[in-house]
Short mmCIF file of C-alpha atoms in Angstrom, two decimals:
data_model
loop_
_atom_site.label_atom_id
_atom_site.label_comp_id
_atom_site.label_asym_id
_atom_site.label_seq_id
_atom_site.Cartn_x
_atom_site.Cartn_y
_atom_site.Cartn_z
CA UNK A 1344 73.98 112.99 66.36
CA UNK A 1345 74.29 110.02 68.59
CA UNK A 1346 76.71 111.70 70.97
CA UNK A 1347 74.31 114.53 71.61
CA UNK A 1348 71.35 112.23 71.81
CA UNK A 1349 73.17 110.23 74.49
CA UNK A 1350 73.74 113.25 76.70
CA UNK A 1351 70.08 114.23 76.31
CA UNK A 1352 69.07 110.81 77.55
CA UNK A 1353 71.38 111.05 80.50
CA UNK A 1354 69.82 114.39 81.57
CA UNK A 1355 66.44 113.01 80.94
CA UNK A 1356 66.93 109.94 83.15
CA UNK A 1357 68.37 112.20 86.03
CA UNK A 1358 65.41 114.66 85.65
CA UNK A 1359 62.82 111.93 85.34
CA UNK A 1360 63.94 110.04 88.56
CA UNK A 1361 64.16 113.28 90.48
CA UNK A 1362 60.59 114.22 89.64
CA UNK A 1363 59.02 110.82 89.87
CA UNK A 1364 61.25 109.34 92.65
CA UNK A 1365 61.74 106.26 90.74
CA UNK A 1366 64.97 104.45 91.23
CA UNK A 1367 67.47 106.12 88.92
CA UNK A 1368 69.31 102.91 88.56
CA UNK A 1369 66.40 100.96 87.27
CA UNK A 1370 65.54 103.78 84.88
CA UNK A 1371 69.06 104.16 83.73
CA UNK A 1372 69.46 100.52 82.93
CA UNK A 1373 66.20 100.65 80.85
CA UNK A 1374 67.33 103.74 79.10
CA UNK A 1375 70.91 102.20 78.49
CA UNK A 1376 69.27 99.09 76.84
CA UNK A 1377 66.79 100.97 74.62
CA UNK A 1378 69.34 103.67 73.64
CA UNK A 1379 71.99 100.97 72.78
CA UNK A 1380 69.59 99.36 70.55
CA UNK A 1381 68.92 102.66 68.70
CA UNK A 1382 72.59 103.60 68.58
CA UNK A 1383 73.54 100.10 67.03
CA UNK A 1384 70.85 100.59 64.45
CA UNK A 1385 72.46 103.86 63.58
CA UNK A 1386 75.75 102.38 63.22
CA UNK A 1387 77.59 102.88 66.41
CA UNK A 1388 79.80 99.90 67.32
CA UNK A 1389 78.07 98.83 70.55
CA UNK A 1390 77.56 95.28 71.62
CA UNK A 1391 73.90 95.39 72.86
CA UNK A 1392 74.14 91.91 74.34
CA UNK A 1393 76.89 92.99 76.64
CA UNK A 1394 75.57 96.49 77.74
CA UNK A 1395 75.07 95.42 81.10
CA UNK A 1396 77.75 92.62 81.68
CA UNK A 1397 80.45 94.66 79.96
CA UNK A 1398 79.78 97.77 81.76
CA UNK A 1399 78.61 96.76 85.09
CA UNK A 1400 80.88 98.33 87.74
CA UNK A 1401 81.99 95.05 89.37
CA UNK A 1402 84.59 96.67 91.61
CA UNK A 1403 82.24 99.46 92.98
CA UNK A 1404 79.48 96.80 93.25
CA UNK A 1405 81.51 94.48 95.32
CA UNK A 1406 82.92 97.16 97.61
CA UNK A 1407 79.48 98.71 98.36
CA UNK A 1408 78.02 95.12 98.86
CA UNK A 1409 80.92 94.03 101.21
CA UNK A 1410 81.12 97.28 103.36
CA UNK A 1411 77.41 97.75 103.65
CA UNK A 1412 77.15 94.06 104.69
CA UNK A 1413 79.75 94.54 107.32
CA UNK A 1414 78.38 97.76 108.66
CA UNK A 1415 74.85 96.41 108.47
CA UNK A 1416 76.06 93.81 111.00
CA UNK A 1417 77.52 96.76 113.17
CA UNK A 1418 74.05 98.50 112.94
CA UNK A 1419 72.12 95.44 113.85
CA UNK A 1420 74.15 94.34 116.91
CA UNK A 1421 74.47 97.96 118.25
CA UNK A 1422 78.16 98.65 117.49
CA UNK A 1423 77.60 101.61 115.25
CA UNK A 1424 75.14 103.16 117.88
CA UNK A 1425 77.52 102.70 120.66
CA UNK A 1426 80.59 103.88 118.70
CA UNK A 1427 78.68 106.97 117.60
CA UNK A 1428 77.71 107.83 121.22
CA UNK A 1429 81.28 107.53 122.21
CA UNK A 1430 82.32 109.78 119.44
CA UNK A 1431 79.79 112.32 120.54
CA UNK A 1432 81.04 111.81 124.05
CA UNK A 1433 84.49 112.71 122.63
CA UNK A 1434 82.92 115.99 121.31
CA UNK A 1435 81.47 116.47 124.87
CA UNK A 1436 78.12 116.67 123.15
CA UNK A 1437 79.00 119.65 121.01
CA UNK A 1438 77.37 118.73 117.67
CA UNK A 1439 79.04 121.60 115.96
CA UNK A 1440 82.50 120.05 116.10
CA UNK A 1441 81.36 116.54 115.00
CA UNK A 1442 81.76 117.28 111.30
CA UNK A 1443 85.30 118.80 112.05
CA UNK A 1444 86.28 115.62 113.88
CA UNK A 1445 85.29 113.32 110.90
CA UNK A 1446 87.05 115.80 108.41
CA UNK A 1447 90.33 115.55 110.49
CA UNK A 1448 90.00 111.76 111.14
CA UNK A 1449 89.33 111.03 107.54
CA UNK A 1450 92.12 113.25 106.27
CA UNK A 1451 94.70 111.50 108.66
CA UNK A 1452 93.75 107.91 107.91
CA UNK A 1453 93.51 108.53 104.15
CA UNK A 1454 96.86 110.38 103.97
CA UNK A 1455 98.53 107.56 105.96
CA UNK A 1456 98.01 105.40 102.87
CA UNK A 1457 94.37 104.19 103.04
CA UNK A 1458 93.29 106.47 100.27
CA UNK A 1459 89.74 107.53 99.15
CA UNK A 1460 88.33 104.05 99.56
CA UNK A 1461 88.54 104.34 103.26
CA UNK A 1462 85.20 106.18 102.94
CA UNK A 1463 83.65 102.78 103.16
CA UNK A 1464 84.85 102.47 106.62
CA UNK A 1465 84.36 105.92 107.94
CA UNK A 1466 81.27 107.16 106.21
CA UNK A 1467 78.71 104.72 107.88
CA UNK A 1468 79.80 105.83 111.29
CA UNK A 1469 79.80 109.52 110.22
CA UNK A 1470 76.21 109.32 108.72
CA UNK A 1471 74.81 107.47 111.68
CA UNK A 1472 76.29 110.07 113.98
CA UNK A 1473 74.61 112.76 111.72
CA UNK A 1474 71.28 111.13 111.85
CA UNK A 1475 71.36 110.51 115.61
CA UNK A 1476 72.44 114.06 116.36
CA UNK A 1477 70.10 115.76 113.61
CA UNK A 1478 73.03 117.13 111.62
CA UNK A 1479 72.47 117.46 107.90
CA UNK A 1480 73.32 114.25 106.15
CA UNK A 1481 74.52 116.05 103.00
CA UNK A 1482 76.82 118.52 104.94
CA UNK A 1483 78.36 115.55 106.87
CA UNK A 1484 78.71 113.57 103.58
CA UNK A 1485 80.60 116.44 102.02
CA UNK A 1486 82.69 117.47 105.05
CA UNK A 1487 83.81 113.84 105.64
CA UNK A 1488 84.44 113.15 102.02
CA UNK A 1489 86.32 116.40 101.80
CA UNK A 1490 88.69 115.31 104.60
CA UNK A 1491 89.22 111.87 103.08
CA UNK A 1492 89.99 113.16 99.69
CA UNK A 1493 92.49 115.86 101.02
CA UNK A 1494 94.44 112.99 102.51
CA UNK A 1495 93.86 110.95 99.45
CA UNK A 1496 96.15 113.10 97.41
CA UNK A 1497 98.99 112.57 99.80
CA UNK A 1498 102.31 110.90 98.38
CA UNK A 1499 101.38 107.80 100.35
CA UNK A 1500 98.03 107.28 99.03
CA UNK A 1501 97.20 105.86 95.49
CA UNK A 1502 95.86 108.96 93.81
CA UNK A 1503 98.86 110.99 95.26
CA UNK A 1504 101.21 108.40 94.08
CA UNK A 1505 99.92 108.33 90.56
CA UNK A 1506 99.74 112.18 90.29
CA UNK A 1507 103.14 112.64 91.49
CA UNK A 1508 104.61 109.86 89.23
CA UNK A 1509 103.00 111.01 86.24
CA UNK A 1510 104.15 114.58 86.83
CA UNK A 1511 107.67 113.48 87.38
CA UNK A 1512 107.56 111.34 84.13
CA UNK A 1513 106.32 114.43 82.07
CA UNK A 1514 109.09 116.76 83.53
CA UNK A 1515 106.47 118.89 85.23
CA UNK A 1516 108.03 118.62 88.69
CA UNK A 1517 111.28 117.09 90.00
CA UNK A 1518 111.58 113.84 91.87
CA UNK A 1519 111.80 115.37 95.41
CA UNK A 1520 108.79 115.53 97.52
CA UNK A 1521 108.83 119.31 97.66
CA UNK A 1522 108.16 119.31 93.96
CA UNK A 1523 104.76 117.68 94.50
CA UNK A 1524 103.62 119.52 97.52
CA UNK A 1525 102.29 122.50 95.38
CA UNK A 1526 100.05 120.19 93.53
CA UNK A 1527 98.80 118.53 96.66
CA UNK A 1528 98.55 121.84 98.40
CA UNK A 1529 96.42 123.32 95.52
CA UNK A 1530 93.89 120.43 95.67
CA UNK A 1531 93.84 120.35 99.38
CA UNK A 1532 93.03 124.08 99.46
CA UNK A 1533 90.14 123.76 97.01
CA UNK A 1534 88.60 120.83 98.77
CA UNK A 1535 89.10 122.27 102.27
CA UNK A 1536 87.41 125.67 101.25
CA UNK A 1537 84.58 123.61 99.72
CA UNK A 1538 84.10 121.69 102.90
CA UNK A 1539 84.19 124.84 105.06
CA UNK A 1540 81.55 126.31 102.69
CA UNK A 1541 79.34 123.10 103.03
CA UNK A 1542 79.72 123.36 106.72
CA UNK A 1543 78.64 126.91 107.10
CA UNK A 1544 75.91 126.89 104.30
CA UNK A 1545 74.28 123.66 105.52
CA UNK A 1546 73.89 124.53 109.01
CA UNK A 1547 77.23 123.37 110.72
CA UNK A 1548 76.95 126.19 113.31
CA UNK A 1549 73.42 125.81 114.01
CA UNK A 1550 72.56 121.93 114.30
CA UNK A 1551 68.92 121.08 115.34
CA UNK A 1552 68.66 120.81 119.20
CA UNK A 1553 67.88 117.50 120.49
CA UNK A 1554 64.77 117.42 122.74
CA UNK A 1555 65.57 116.31 126.31
CA UNK A 1556 69.24 115.60 125.34
CA UNK A 1557 71.11 114.01 128.22
CA UNK A 1558 74.77 114.66 128.91
CA UNK A 1559 76.83 112.08 126.90
CA UNK A 1560 78.72 109.39 128.73
CA UNK A 1561 81.00 106.65 127.44
CA UNK A 1562 79.17 103.58 126.36
CA UNK A 1563 80.55 100.03 126.94
CA UNK A 1564 80.64 97.34 124.23
CA UNK A 1565 79.32 93.77 124.69
CA UNK A 1566 80.88 90.68 123.47
CA UNK A 1567 79.36 90.97 119.91
CA UNK A 1568 80.10 94.50 119.61
CA UNK A 1569 83.66 93.98 120.68
CA UNK A 1570 84.09 91.30 117.94
CA UNK A 1571 82.56 93.80 115.49
CA UNK A 1572 84.95 96.48 116.39
CA UNK A 1573 87.87 94.15 116.13
CA UNK A 1574 86.65 93.42 112.59
CA UNK A 1575 86.45 96.93 111.53
CA UNK A 1576 89.95 97.49 113.09
CA UNK A 1577 91.26 94.50 110.90
CA UNK A 1578 89.79 96.18 107.85
CA UNK A 1579 91.50 99.39 108.62
CA UNK A 1580 94.98 97.95 109.41
CA UNK A 1581 94.57 95.57 106.29
CA UNK A 1582 93.99 98.35 103.94
CA UNK A 1583 96.27 100.96 105.32
CA UNK A 1584 99.30 98.86 106.24
CA UNK A 1585 98.98 95.81 104.01
CA UNK A 1586 97.25 97.11 100.84
CA UNK A 1587 94.43 94.61 101.08
CA UNK A 1588 91.46 95.05 98.83
CA UNK A 1589 88.77 96.85 100.92
CA UNK A 1590 85.84 94.84 99.47
CA UNK A 1591 87.47 91.54 99.98
CA UNK A 1592 88.57 92.17 103.56
CA UNK A 1593 85.25 93.67 104.53
CA UNK A 1594 83.28 90.73 103.17
CA UNK A 1595 85.79 88.26 104.86
CA UNK A 1596 85.36 90.01 108.22
CA UNK A 1597 81.58 90.09 107.83
CA UNK A 1598 81.61 86.38 107.21
CA UNK A 1599 83.70 85.61 110.15
CA UNK A 1600 81.31 87.73 112.45
CA UNK A 1601 78.24 85.57 110.93
CA UNK A 1602 80.14 82.46 111.80
CA UNK A 1603 80.84 83.57 115.40
CA UNK A 1604 77.17 84.43 115.78
CA UNK A 1605 77.71 88.20 116.33
CA UNK A 1606 74.36 88.82 114.41
CA UNK A 1607 71.34 87.05 112.98
CA UNK A 1608 72.32 85.92 109.50
CA UNK A 1609 68.87 86.44 107.88
CA UNK A 1610 68.59 89.94 109.15
CA UNK A 1611 72.19 90.83 108.11
CA UNK A 1612 71.65 89.65 104.45
CA UNK A 1613 68.31 91.54 104.43
CA UNK A 1614 70.03 94.75 105.76
CA UNK A 1615 72.17 95.07 102.51
CA UNK A 1616 70.60 98.02 100.71
CA UNK A 1617 70.07 96.45 97.31
CA UNK A 1618 68.08 99.43 96.01
CA UNK A 1619 71.01 101.67 96.49
CA UNK A 1620 73.33 99.17 94.91
CA UNK A 1621 71.04 99.00 91.79
CA UNK A 1622 70.86 102.86 91.76
CA UNK A 1623 74.65 103.18 91.73
CA UNK A 1624 75.44 100.45 89.19
CA UNK A 1625 72.45 101.11 86.87
CA UNK A 1626 73.53 104.76 86.33
CA UNK A 1627 77.09 103.55 85.80
CA UNK A 1628 75.96 101.40 83.06
CA UNK A 1629 73.97 104.21 81.41
CA UNK A 1630 77.07 106.59 81.78
CA UNK A 1631 79.24 103.81 80.02
CA UNK A 1632 76.79 103.81 77.15
CA UNK A 1633 76.98 107.65 76.89
CA UNK A 1634 80.75 107.29 76.81
CA UNK A 1635 80.63 104.55 74.15
CA UNK A 1636 78.33 106.71 72.12
CA UNK A 1637 80.74 109.66 72.23
CA UNK A 1638 78.85 111.86 74.53
CA UNK A 1639 81.78 112.61 76.85
CA UNK A 1640 84.38 113.00 73.89
CA UNK A 1641 81.84 115.60 72.34
CA UNK A 1642 81.90 117.62 75.58
CA UNK A 1643 85.71 117.17 75.81
CA UNK A 1644 86.43 118.30 72.25
CA UNK A 1645 84.17 121.39 72.73
CA UNK A 1646 86.26 122.47 75.54
CA UNK A 1647 89.64 121.77 73.97
CA UNK A 1648 88.69 123.87 71.06
CA UNK A 1649 88.27 126.97 73.13
CA UNK A 1650 91.39 126.56 75.32
CA UNK A 1651 93.80 129.50 75.55
CA UNK A 1652 96.46 130.85 77.90
CA UNK A 1653 93.96 132.53 80.36
CA UNK A 1654 91.39 129.62 80.10
CA UNK A 1655 93.82 126.67 80.22
CA UNK A 1656 93.75 125.86 83.88
CA UNK A 1657 89.97 126.22 84.47
CA UNK A 1658 89.17 124.39 81.19
CA UNK A 1659 91.39 121.50 82.38
CA UNK A 1660 89.48 121.65 85.66
CA UNK A 1661 86.18 121.12 83.67
CA UNK A 1662 87.61 118.51 81.40
CA UNK A 1663 89.13 116.60 84.17
CA UNK A 1664 85.83 116.63 86.09
CA UNK A 1665 83.82 115.51 83.14
CA UNK A 1666 86.15 112.70 82.36
CA UNK A 1667 86.61 111.92 86.21
CA UNK A 1668 82.83 111.53 86.64
CA UNK A 1669 82.73 108.64 84.14
CA UNK A 1670 86.06 106.91 84.34
CA UNK A 1671 88.89 106.23 86.73
CA UNK A 1672 90.83 109.23 87.74
CA UNK A 1673 93.92 107.29 88.59
CA UNK A 1674 93.66 104.83 85.68
CA UNK A 1675 92.38 106.95 82.86
CA UNK A 1676 92.06 110.73 83.45
CA UNK A 1677 95.23 111.64 85.00
CA UNK A 1678 97.41 109.35 82.64
CA UNK A 1679 95.59 111.06 79.73
CA UNK A 1680 95.50 114.72 80.74
CA UNK A 1681 98.78 115.19 82.69
CA UNK A 1682 100.91 114.44 79.54
CA UNK A 1683 98.45 116.55 77.46
CA UNK A 1684 99.12 119.36 80.00
CA UNK A 1685 102.80 119.11 79.30
CA UNK A 1686 102.21 119.29 75.55
CA UNK A 1687 99.86 122.28 75.99
CA UNK A 1688 102.26 124.22 78.14
CA UNK A 1689 104.88 124.11 75.37
CA UNK A 1690 102.21 125.07 72.77
CA UNK A 1691 100.68 127.90 74.79
CA UNK A 1692 103.91 129.01 76.45
CA UNK A 1693 102.52 128.91 79.97
CA UNK A 1694 103.37 127.10 83.18
CA UNK A 1695 102.81 123.25 82.92
CA UNK A 1696 102.30 123.16 86.71
CA UNK A 1697 99.33 125.68 86.33
CA UNK A 1698 97.67 123.35 83.80
CA UNK A 1699 98.32 120.14 85.81
CA UNK A 1700 96.80 121.85 88.95
CA UNK A 1701 93.60 122.22 86.94
CA UNK A 1702 93.70 118.60 85.88
CA UNK A 1703 94.27 117.33 89.54
CA UNK A 1704 91.79 119.65 91.17
CA UNK A 1705 89.07 118.79 88.61
CA UNK A 1706 89.70 114.99 88.35
CA UNK A 1707 89.87 114.44 91.96
CA UNK A 1708 87.15 116.99 93.01
CA UNK A 1709 84.24 115.20 91.29
CA UNK A 1710 84.77 112.07 93.55
CA UNK A 1711 82.10 113.45 95.60
CA UNK A 1712 79.72 112.79 92.85
CA UNK A 1713 77.57 109.54 93.27
CA UNK A 1714 78.69 108.47 89.80
CA UNK A 1715 82.22 107.97 91.12
CA UNK A 1716 83.23 105.22 93.56
CA UNK A 1717 83.75 107.41 96.48
CA UNK A 1718 80.36 109.23 96.09
CA UNK A 1719 78.75 106.09 95.36
CA UNK A 1720 79.94 104.31 98.44
CA UNK A 1721 78.74 107.40 100.44
CA UNK A 1722 75.20 106.99 99.09
CA UNK A 1723 75.45 103.24 99.74
CA UNK A 1724 76.54 103.93 103.40
CA UNK A 1725 73.50 106.15 104.24
CA UNK A 1726 71.30 104.77 106.86
CA UNK A 1727 67.84 103.59 105.94
CA UNK A 1728 66.03 106.70 107.24
CA UNK A 1729 67.75 108.88 104.65
CA UNK A 1730 66.30 109.49 101.31
CA UNK A 1731 69.04 108.08 99.15
CA UNK A 1732 67.59 109.30 95.81
CA UNK A 1733 67.59 112.83 97.13
CA UNK A 1734 71.19 112.41 98.59
CA UNK A 1735 72.21 110.98 95.09
CA UNK A 1736 70.80 114.03 93.35
CA UNK A 1737 72.33 116.41 96.03
CA UNK A 1738 75.80 114.77 95.63
CA UNK A 1739 75.53 115.29 91.84
CA UNK A 1740 74.75 118.96 92.36
CA UNK A 1741 77.67 119.25 94.77
CA UNK A 1742 80.16 117.90 92.47
CA UNK A 1743 78.99 120.38 89.89
CA UNK A 1744 79.34 123.22 92.58
CA UNK A 1745 82.80 122.15 93.31
CA UNK A 1746 83.86 122.45 89.72
CA UNK A 1747 82.22 125.85 89.48
CA UNK A 1748 84.01 127.09 92.71
CA UNK A 1749 87.32 125.80 91.52
CA UNK A 1750 86.97 127.57 88.27
CA UNK A 1751 86.24 130.75 90.05
CA UNK A 1752 89.23 130.39 92.30
CA UNK A 1753 91.29 129.77 89.16
CA UNK A 1754 90.13 132.95 87.47
CA UNK A 1755 90.78 135.18 90.54
CA UNK A 1756 94.20 133.69 90.95
CA UNK A 1757 94.15 131.71 94.05
CA UNK A 1758 95.97 128.78 92.43
CA UNK A 1759 98.97 130.98 91.31
CA UNK A 1760 100.28 130.69 94.91
CA UNK A 1761 101.11 127.06 93.95
CA UNK A 1762 102.51 127.52 90.44
#
């Protein structure tokens, strides 16, 4: 069966790349091409000649390219280093609270309307701070993304707007803000608990001590660094208040910095992490082939066949997670599963709010996976000293862990507080 075979290929690619340390994107592209040829021979409707061009994640590609280009400039001219030292100074040298600062900062900026894609601006600074202060990069990634995504479900951010509107349209909640708050609260609770767990389990309370560490002092910015800071500020303002595309505005600001001579052009272009971009986009192409061949539908159908009154919420979490890992949560998954939740609630005679909580938690929880836009950007933002293949695999496991944790919370009744 092609659907099952496609899932086996996906697992094999991930395992092979993890063991051999080969770029998963390259392996994934090769596997996608070969498997699409075989699938076409078996009668699957798949256009082999457009496997790459038709499934290449253009939006993610450009966002990662543009933001890493901008922050590559910031790293080359010392802006990121100076900014990270000043953040450490703000924490008074206490490495334990640095992840907490980024969690709160990410939550506030994201909730103000920037949404999850603001990870492209915040994460490069967070991970540079982590490396400079010998903090676990995985922990800093998860905690920072956790804060950003907690804010990302606010009624001012795109994910929150979509979730609220769909819930209202399907008569799950009323039009008032108070009706949406339980949905946001359930997701915020799950993601915050996960972030707290990551903080404690990955050494948040016991960061490695810096040898001969000096007392941190505020670091001034030179002309080029000031220009770069201004460019980053323009990106933040443009995204939050004027709804600008984060990829376009980041690339435009990077281009202006090059024209102003804020960095050496050749070094800036060379600093773009092309291997990481191939990793993210290549795996995305493979996932698209798996989806076309029915792999995701096969898993989804299997879950739907065992759904019941007690299992509805956790199953919708898993289903939302599976679908959210390979398609847009705002454009595909929530518009598909929230109406389905309304129908299931009538069939099973249970609270529609309960089922929708499962959809929202599962769909928006897996964004920490590198297969998603937010998780992929996180990998792309990692400094060169970080093993990105290892981080990629760790974030995959983290996404699975989040769903498992959420299912457990569902079974023990934590989400009943919200509806």
